[in-house]
Tab-separated table of C-alpha atoms in Angstrom:
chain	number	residue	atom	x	y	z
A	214	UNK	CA	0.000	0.000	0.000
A	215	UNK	CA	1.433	3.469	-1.268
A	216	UNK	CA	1.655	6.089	1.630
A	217	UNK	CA	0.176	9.009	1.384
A	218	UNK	CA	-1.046	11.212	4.530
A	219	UNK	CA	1.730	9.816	6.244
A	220	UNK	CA	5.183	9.949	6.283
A	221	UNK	CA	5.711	6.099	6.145
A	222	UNK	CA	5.224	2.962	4.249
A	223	UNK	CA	1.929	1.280	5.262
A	224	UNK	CA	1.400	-2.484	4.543
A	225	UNK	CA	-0.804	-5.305	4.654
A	226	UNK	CA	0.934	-8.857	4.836
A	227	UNK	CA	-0.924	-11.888	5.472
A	228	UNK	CA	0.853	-14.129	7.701
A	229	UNK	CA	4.035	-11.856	8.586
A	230	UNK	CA	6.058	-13.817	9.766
A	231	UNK	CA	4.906	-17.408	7.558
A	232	UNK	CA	7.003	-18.238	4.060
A	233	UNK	CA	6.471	-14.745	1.991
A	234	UNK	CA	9.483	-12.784	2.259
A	235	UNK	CA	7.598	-9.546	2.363
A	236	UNK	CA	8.224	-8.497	5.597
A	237	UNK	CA	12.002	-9.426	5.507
A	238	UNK	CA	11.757	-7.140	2.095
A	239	UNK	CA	10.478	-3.823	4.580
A	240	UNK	CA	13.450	-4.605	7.329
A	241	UNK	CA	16.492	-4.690	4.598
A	242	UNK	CA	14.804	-1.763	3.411
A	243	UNK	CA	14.543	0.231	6.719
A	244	UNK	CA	17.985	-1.249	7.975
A	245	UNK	CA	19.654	-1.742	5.053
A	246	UNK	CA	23.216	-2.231	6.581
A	247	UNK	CA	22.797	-5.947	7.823
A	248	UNK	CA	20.557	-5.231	10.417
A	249	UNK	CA	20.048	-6.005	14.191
A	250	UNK	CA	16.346	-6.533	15.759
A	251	UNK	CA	14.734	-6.554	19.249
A	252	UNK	CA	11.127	-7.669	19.207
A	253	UNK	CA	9.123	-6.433	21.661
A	254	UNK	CA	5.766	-8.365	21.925
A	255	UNK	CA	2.610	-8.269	23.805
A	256	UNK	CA	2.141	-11.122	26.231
A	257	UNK	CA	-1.499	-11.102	25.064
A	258	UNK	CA	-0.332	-12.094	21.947
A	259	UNK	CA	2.424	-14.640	22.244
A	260	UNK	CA	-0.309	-16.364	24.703
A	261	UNK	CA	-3.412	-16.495	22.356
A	262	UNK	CA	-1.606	-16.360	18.648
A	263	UNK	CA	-1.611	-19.558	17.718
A	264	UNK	CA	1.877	-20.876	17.161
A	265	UNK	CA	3.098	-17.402	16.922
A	266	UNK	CA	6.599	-18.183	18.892
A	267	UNK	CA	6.927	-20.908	16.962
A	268	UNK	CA	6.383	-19.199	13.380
A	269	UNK	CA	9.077	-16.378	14.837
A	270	UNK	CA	11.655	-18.461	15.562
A	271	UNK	CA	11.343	-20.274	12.116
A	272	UNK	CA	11.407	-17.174	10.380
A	273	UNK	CA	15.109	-15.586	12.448
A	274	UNK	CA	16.061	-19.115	11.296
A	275	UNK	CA	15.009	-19.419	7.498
A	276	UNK	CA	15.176	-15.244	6.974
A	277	UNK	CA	18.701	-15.128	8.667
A	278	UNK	CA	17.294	-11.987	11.261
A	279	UNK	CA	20.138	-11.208	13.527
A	280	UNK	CA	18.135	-10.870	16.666
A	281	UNK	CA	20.260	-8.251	19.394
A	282	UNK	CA	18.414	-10.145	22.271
A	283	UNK	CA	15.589	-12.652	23.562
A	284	UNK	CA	12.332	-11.078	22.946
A	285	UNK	CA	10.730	-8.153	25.336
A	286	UNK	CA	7.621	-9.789	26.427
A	287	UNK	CA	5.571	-7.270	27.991
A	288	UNK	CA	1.921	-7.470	29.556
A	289	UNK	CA	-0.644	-5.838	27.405
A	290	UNK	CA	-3.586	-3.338	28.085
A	291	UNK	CA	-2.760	0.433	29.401
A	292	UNK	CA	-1.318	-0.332	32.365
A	293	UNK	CA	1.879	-0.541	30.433
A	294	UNK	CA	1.269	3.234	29.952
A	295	UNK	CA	0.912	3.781	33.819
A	296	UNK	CA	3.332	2.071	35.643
A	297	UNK	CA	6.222	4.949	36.081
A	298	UNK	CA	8.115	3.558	33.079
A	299	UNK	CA	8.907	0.614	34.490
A	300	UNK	CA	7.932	-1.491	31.194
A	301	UNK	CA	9.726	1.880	28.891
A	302	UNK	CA	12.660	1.163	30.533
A	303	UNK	CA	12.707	-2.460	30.509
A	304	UNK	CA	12.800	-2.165	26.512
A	305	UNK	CA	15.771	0.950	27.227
A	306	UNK	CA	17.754	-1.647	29.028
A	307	UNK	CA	17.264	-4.599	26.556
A	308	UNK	CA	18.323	-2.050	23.776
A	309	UNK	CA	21.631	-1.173	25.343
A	310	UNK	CA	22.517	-4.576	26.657
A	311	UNK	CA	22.507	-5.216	23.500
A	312	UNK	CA	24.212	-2.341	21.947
A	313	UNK	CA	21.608	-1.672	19.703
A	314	UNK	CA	22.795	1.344	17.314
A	315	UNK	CA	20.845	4.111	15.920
A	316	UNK	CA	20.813	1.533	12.712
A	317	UNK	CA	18.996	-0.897	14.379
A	318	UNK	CA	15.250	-1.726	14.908
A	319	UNK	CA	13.106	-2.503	17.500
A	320	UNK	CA	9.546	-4.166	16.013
A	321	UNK	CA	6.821	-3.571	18.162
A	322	UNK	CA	3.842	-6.546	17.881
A	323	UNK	CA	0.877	-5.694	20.301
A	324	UNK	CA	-2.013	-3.441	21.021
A	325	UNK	CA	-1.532	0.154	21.038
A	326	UNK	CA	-0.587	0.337	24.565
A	327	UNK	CA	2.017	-1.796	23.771
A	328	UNK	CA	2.996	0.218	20.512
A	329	UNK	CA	2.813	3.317	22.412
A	330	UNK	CA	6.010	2.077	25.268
A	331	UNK	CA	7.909	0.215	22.677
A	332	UNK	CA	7.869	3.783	20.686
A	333	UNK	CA	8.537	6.013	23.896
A	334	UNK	CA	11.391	3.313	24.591
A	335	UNK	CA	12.982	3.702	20.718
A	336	UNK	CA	13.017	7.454	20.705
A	337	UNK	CA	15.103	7.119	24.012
A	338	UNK	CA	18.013	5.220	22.989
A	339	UNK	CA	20.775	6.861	21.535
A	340	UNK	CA	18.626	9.433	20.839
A	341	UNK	CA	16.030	7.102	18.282
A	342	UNK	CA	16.358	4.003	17.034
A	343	UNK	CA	14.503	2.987	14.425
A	344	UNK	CA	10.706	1.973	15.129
A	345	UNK	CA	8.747	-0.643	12.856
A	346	UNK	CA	4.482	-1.105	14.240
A	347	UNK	CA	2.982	-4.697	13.677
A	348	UNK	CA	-0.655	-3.870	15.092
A	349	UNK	CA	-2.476	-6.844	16.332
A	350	UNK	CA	-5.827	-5.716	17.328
A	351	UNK	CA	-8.189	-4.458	15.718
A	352	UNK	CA	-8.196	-0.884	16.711
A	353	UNK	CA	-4.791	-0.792	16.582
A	354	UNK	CA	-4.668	-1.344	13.055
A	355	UNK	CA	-7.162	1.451	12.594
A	356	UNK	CA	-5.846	3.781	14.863
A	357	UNK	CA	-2.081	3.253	16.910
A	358	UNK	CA	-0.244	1.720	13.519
A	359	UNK	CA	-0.863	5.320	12.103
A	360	UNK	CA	0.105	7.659	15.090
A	361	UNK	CA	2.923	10.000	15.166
A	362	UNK	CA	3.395	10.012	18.752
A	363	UNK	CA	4.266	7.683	21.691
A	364	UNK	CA	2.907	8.615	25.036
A	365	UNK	CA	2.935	7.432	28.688
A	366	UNK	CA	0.518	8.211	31.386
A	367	UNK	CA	0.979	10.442	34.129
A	368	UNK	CA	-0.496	11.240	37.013
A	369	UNK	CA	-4.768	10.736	36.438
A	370	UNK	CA	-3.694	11.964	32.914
A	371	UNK	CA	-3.945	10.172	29.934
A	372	UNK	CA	-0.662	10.294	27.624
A	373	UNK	CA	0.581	13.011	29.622
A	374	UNK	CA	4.091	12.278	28.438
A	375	UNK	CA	4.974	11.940	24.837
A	376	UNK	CA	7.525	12.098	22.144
A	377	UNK	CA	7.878	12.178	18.371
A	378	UNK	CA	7.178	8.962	16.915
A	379	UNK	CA	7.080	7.949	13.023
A	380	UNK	CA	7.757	4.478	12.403
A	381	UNK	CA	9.770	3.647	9.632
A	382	UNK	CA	6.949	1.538	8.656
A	383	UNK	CA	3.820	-0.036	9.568
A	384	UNK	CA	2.732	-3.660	8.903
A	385	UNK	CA	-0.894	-4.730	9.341
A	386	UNK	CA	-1.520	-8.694	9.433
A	387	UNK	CA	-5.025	-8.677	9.665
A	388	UNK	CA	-5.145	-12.617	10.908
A	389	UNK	CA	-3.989	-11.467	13.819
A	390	UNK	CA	-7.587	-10.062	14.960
A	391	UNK	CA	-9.088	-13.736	14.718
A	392	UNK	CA	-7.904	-14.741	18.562
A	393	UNK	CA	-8.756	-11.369	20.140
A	394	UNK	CA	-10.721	-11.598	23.011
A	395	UNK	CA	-14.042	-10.221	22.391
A	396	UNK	CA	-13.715	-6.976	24.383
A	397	UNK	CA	-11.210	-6.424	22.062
A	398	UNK	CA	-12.699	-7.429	19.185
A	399	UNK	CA	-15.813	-5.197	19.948
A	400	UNK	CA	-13.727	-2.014	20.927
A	401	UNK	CA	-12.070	-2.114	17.083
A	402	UNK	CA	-15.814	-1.599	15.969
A	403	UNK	CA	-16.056	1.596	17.773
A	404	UNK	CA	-12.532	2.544	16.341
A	405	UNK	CA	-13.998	2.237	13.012
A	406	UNK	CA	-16.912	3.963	13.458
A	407	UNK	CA	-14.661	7.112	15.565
A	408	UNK	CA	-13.067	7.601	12.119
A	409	UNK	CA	-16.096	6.596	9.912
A	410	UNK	CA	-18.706	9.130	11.787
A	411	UNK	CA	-16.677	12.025	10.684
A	412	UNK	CA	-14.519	11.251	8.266
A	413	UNK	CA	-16.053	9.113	5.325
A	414	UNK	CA	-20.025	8.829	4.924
A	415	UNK	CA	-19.598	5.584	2.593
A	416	UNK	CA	-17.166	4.079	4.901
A	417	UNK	CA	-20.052	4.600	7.709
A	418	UNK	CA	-22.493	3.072	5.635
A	419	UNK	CA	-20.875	0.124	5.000
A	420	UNK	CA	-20.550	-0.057	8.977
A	421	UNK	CA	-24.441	0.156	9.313
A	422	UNK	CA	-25.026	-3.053	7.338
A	423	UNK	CA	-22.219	-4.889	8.621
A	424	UNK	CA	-23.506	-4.652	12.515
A	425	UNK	CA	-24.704	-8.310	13.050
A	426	UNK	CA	-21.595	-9.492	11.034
A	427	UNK	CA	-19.393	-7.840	13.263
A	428	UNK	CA	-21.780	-8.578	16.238
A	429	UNK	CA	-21.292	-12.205	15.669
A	430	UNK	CA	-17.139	-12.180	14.954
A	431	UNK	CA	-17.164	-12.624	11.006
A	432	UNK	CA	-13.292	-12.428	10.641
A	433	UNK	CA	-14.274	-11.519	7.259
A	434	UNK	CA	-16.216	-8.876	8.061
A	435	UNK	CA	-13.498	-7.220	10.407
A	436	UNK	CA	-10.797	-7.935	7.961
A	437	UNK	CA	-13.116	-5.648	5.066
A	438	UNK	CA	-13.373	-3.237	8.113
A	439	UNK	CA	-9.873	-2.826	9.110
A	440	UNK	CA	-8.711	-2.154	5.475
A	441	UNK	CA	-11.299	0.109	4.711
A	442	UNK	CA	-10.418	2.522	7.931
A	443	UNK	CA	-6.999	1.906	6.994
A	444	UNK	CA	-7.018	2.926	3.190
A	445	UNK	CA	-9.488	5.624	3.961
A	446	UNK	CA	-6.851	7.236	6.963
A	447	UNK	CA	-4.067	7.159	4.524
A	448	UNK	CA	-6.289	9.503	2.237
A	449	UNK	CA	-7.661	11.598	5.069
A	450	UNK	CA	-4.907	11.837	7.423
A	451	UNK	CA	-6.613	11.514	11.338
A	452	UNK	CA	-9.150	13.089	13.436
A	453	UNK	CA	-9.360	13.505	17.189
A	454	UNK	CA	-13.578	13.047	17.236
A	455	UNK	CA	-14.099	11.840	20.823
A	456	UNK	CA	-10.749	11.623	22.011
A	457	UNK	CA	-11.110	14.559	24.498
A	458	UNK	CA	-13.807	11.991	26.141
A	459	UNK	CA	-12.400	8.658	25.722
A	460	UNK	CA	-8.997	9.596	27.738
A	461	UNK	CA	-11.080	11.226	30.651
A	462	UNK	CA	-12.748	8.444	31.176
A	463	UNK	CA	-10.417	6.403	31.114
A	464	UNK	CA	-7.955	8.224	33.793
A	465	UNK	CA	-11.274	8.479	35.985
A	466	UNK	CA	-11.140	4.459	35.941
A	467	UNK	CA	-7.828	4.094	36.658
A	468	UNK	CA	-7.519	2.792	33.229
A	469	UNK	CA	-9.819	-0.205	33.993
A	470	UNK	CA	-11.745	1.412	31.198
A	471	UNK	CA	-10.207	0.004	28.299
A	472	UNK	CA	-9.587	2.758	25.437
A	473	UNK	CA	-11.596	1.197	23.330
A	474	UNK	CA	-15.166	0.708	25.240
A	475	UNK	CA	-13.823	4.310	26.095
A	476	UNK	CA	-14.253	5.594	22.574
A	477	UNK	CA	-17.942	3.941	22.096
A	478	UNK	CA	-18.891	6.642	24.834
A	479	UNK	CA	-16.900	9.317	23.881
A	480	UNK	CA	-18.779	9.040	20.647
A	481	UNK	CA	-22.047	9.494	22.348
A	482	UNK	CA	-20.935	12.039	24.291
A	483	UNK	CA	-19.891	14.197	21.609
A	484	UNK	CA	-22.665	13.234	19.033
A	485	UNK	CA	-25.445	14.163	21.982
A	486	UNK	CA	-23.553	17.637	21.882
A	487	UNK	CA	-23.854	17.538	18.276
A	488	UNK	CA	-27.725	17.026	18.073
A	489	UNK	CA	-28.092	19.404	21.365
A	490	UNK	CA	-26.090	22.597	19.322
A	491	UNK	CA	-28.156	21.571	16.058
A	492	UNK	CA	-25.464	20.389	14.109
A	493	UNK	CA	-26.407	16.825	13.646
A	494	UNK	CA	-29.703	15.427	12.610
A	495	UNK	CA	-30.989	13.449	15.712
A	496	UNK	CA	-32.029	10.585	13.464
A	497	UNK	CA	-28.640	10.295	12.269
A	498	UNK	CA	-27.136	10.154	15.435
A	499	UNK	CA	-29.631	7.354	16.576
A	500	UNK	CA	-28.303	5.270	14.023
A	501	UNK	CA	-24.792	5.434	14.969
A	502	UNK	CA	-25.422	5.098	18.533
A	503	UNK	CA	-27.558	2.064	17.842
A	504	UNK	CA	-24.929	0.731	15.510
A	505	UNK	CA	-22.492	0.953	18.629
A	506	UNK	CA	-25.575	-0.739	20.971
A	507	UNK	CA	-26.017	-3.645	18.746
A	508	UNK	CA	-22.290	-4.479	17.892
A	509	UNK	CA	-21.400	-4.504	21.862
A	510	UNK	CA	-19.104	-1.625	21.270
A	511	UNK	CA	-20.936	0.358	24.253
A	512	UNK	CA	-20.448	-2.847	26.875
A	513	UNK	CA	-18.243	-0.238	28.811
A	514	UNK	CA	-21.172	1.290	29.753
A	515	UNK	CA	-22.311	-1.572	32.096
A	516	UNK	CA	-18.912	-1.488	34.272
A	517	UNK	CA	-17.776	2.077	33.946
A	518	UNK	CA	-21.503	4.257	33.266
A	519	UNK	CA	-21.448	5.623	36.478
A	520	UNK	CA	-18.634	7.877	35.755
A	521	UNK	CA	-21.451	9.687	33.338
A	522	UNK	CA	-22.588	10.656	36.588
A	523	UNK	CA	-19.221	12.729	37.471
A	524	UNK	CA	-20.303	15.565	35.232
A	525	UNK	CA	-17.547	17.931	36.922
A	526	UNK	CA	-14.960	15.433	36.494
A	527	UNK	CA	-15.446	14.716	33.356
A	528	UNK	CA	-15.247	18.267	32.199
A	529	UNK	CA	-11.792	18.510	33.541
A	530	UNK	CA	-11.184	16.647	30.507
A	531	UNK	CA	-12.104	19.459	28.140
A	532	UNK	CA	-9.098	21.055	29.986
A	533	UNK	CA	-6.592	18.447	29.475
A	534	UNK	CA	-7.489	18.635	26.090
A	535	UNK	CA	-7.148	22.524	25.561
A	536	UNK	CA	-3.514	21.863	27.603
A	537	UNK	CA	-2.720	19.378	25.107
A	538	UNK	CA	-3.574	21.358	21.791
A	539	UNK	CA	-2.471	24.530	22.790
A	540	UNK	CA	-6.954	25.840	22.108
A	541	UNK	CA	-9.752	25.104	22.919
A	542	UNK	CA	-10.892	22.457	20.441
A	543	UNK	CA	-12.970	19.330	19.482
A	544	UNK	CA	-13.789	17.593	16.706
A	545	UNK	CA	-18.318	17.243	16.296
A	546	UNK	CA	-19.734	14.724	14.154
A	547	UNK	CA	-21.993	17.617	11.545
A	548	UNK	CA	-23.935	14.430	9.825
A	549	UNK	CA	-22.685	10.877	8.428
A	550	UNK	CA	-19.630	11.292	7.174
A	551	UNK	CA	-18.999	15.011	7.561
A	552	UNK	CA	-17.605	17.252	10.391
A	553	UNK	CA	-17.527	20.147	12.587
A	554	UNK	CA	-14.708	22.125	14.489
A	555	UNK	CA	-16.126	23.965	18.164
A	556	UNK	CA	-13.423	25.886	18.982
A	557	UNK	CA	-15.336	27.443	22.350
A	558	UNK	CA	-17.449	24.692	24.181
A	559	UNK	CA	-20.588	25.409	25.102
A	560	UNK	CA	-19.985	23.737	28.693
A	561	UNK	CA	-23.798	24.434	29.663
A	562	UNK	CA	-24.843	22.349	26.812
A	563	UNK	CA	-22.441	19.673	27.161
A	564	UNK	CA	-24.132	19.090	30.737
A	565	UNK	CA	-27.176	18.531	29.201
A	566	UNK	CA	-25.431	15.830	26.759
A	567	UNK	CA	-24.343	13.801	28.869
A	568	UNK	CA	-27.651	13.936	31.162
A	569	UNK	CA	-28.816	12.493	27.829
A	570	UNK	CA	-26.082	10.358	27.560
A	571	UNK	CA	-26.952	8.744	31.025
């Protein structure tokens, strides 16, 4: 796939690491000069991939991949992000150990927690080494694999510390979403439709009538999904719609709120603003909100709802976010497909939103 929006190559390989030598094809092309490589993989993954330790160590073998070290195995989910850099530096250490050089390459295979350390840790060493994303769920592959920033939590705030990131390339094996758990499966639907609601109309469509598919698990389904976000990002570029949201809910849970069920209700959030400030049909946004109902992507509404209820609180994040960007400034859903800028936030009316919300 030909980049575009972004400053990087952006692939899809089926089976990275089986017999193809595509993938060995991107690494002599981002470390051309007989290159070293420390993986760093989710735990998550190595446990429910099928075979996947197996398939790696066949392909150092066959592919001649001068690994630098054993493996990082590191425990997925965000509390990778907010753990005081413990698991940041445990990558750091690896790295110099093993002498990596500014030539080398770590490659990052996990969730976008996961992605997000492994990409603090490369811009540490020696200044940067080289980065390259394997995504492996599915909002990860919609979302992390195209970020250009790596971020750690700080205190009660989401990715309060962050660095440049750009890969040197991203590599999306969309097999990889068949043996997520179904949380995670579910939160890549309300990825999709995060990028869909605002960004392409048809894409959002095509959501609509795939809801029981993607309800039920069709791997196909997800897989026409994930490339369709993907190929539609590298067009569009991103969009922060429901961001602000998602990461104050989440540092209100203590990051039990995964990002993901974070984002279905971020998405209500904003959209009920939307509809409240007349810039979004309220029969539109009952479709998308009942898209998100009947796929499971809202399930983080029966463990974390209550913090709906924290109205204050959750404000604070409309701070965070005007600390972060520098303005005040979200991104509205104006209609399927199409989108609205609110550069001062009618804080009144967002009250009422999320009374609706509740």
């Amino acid at each position: 796939m030909q980049k575009n929006s972004y400053p990087y190559p952006v692939e899809f390989i089926e089976d990275v690491f089986g017999q193809s030598s595509a993938f060995t094809d991107i690494l002599m092309k981002v470390c051309p000069q007989s290159p070293r490589v420390l993986i760093v993989a989710d735990e998550n993954v190595v446990r429910h991939t099928p075979s996947l330790g197996v398939k790696i160590g066949r392909w150092v073998q066959e592919k001649a991949i001068d690994l630098a070290s054993s493996p990082v195995v590191l425990s997925g989910g965000e509390k990778l992000k907010s753990d005081n850099l413990q698991s940041a530096m445990r990558i750091v250490t690896s790295a110099l150990e093993a002498k990596l050089s500014v030539n080398d390459c770590i490659v990052a295979i996990g969730g976008g927690a996961l992605l997000d350390v492994a990409g603090y840790a490369a811009a540490q060493v020696r200044g940067g080494v080289k980065l390259v994303r394997i995504p492996t769920t599915p909002a990860a592959m919609m979302d992390a694999a195209f970020a250009s920033y790596a971020a750690v939590n700080g205190v009660n705030v989401k990715d309060a510390m962050r660095v440049a990131s750009v890969p040197e390339a991203a590599v999306i094996d969309v097999k990889f979403a068949d043996s997520v758990l179904d949380g995670v499966w579910r939160a890549g639907i309300g990825e999709a439709v995060r990028f869909a609601m605002v960004s392409d109309g048809t894409l959002m469509k095509k959501l609509l009538k795939l809801t029981d598919k993607l309800r039920e698990r069709n791997v196909e389904a997800m897989s026409e999904v994930i490339k369709s976000v993907a190929l539609s990002r590298l067009k569009k570029g991103s969009v922060d719609f429901a961001q602000w949201a998602a990461f104050r809910l989440e540092a209100m849970s203590g990051y039990k709120l995964p990002h993901g069920y974070a984002i279905g209700m971020g998405i209500c959030i904003d959209t009920a603003y939307s509809v409240a400030k007349g810039y979004m049909k309220e029969k539109d946004a009952l479709l998308v909100t009942g898209m998100l109902k009947e796929s499971g992507a809202l399930e983080g509404l029966q463990h974390s709802g209550h913090l709906l209820t924290r109205v204050d609180g959750l404000l604070h994040g409309l701070d965070a976010w005007k600390l972060s960007l520098g303005r005040e400034q979200i991104v509205l859903p104006a209609g399927i497909g199409k989108m609205k800028l609110e550069t001062e936030i009618d804080r009144a009316t967002m009250k009422e939103a999320l009374n609706l919300v509740k």
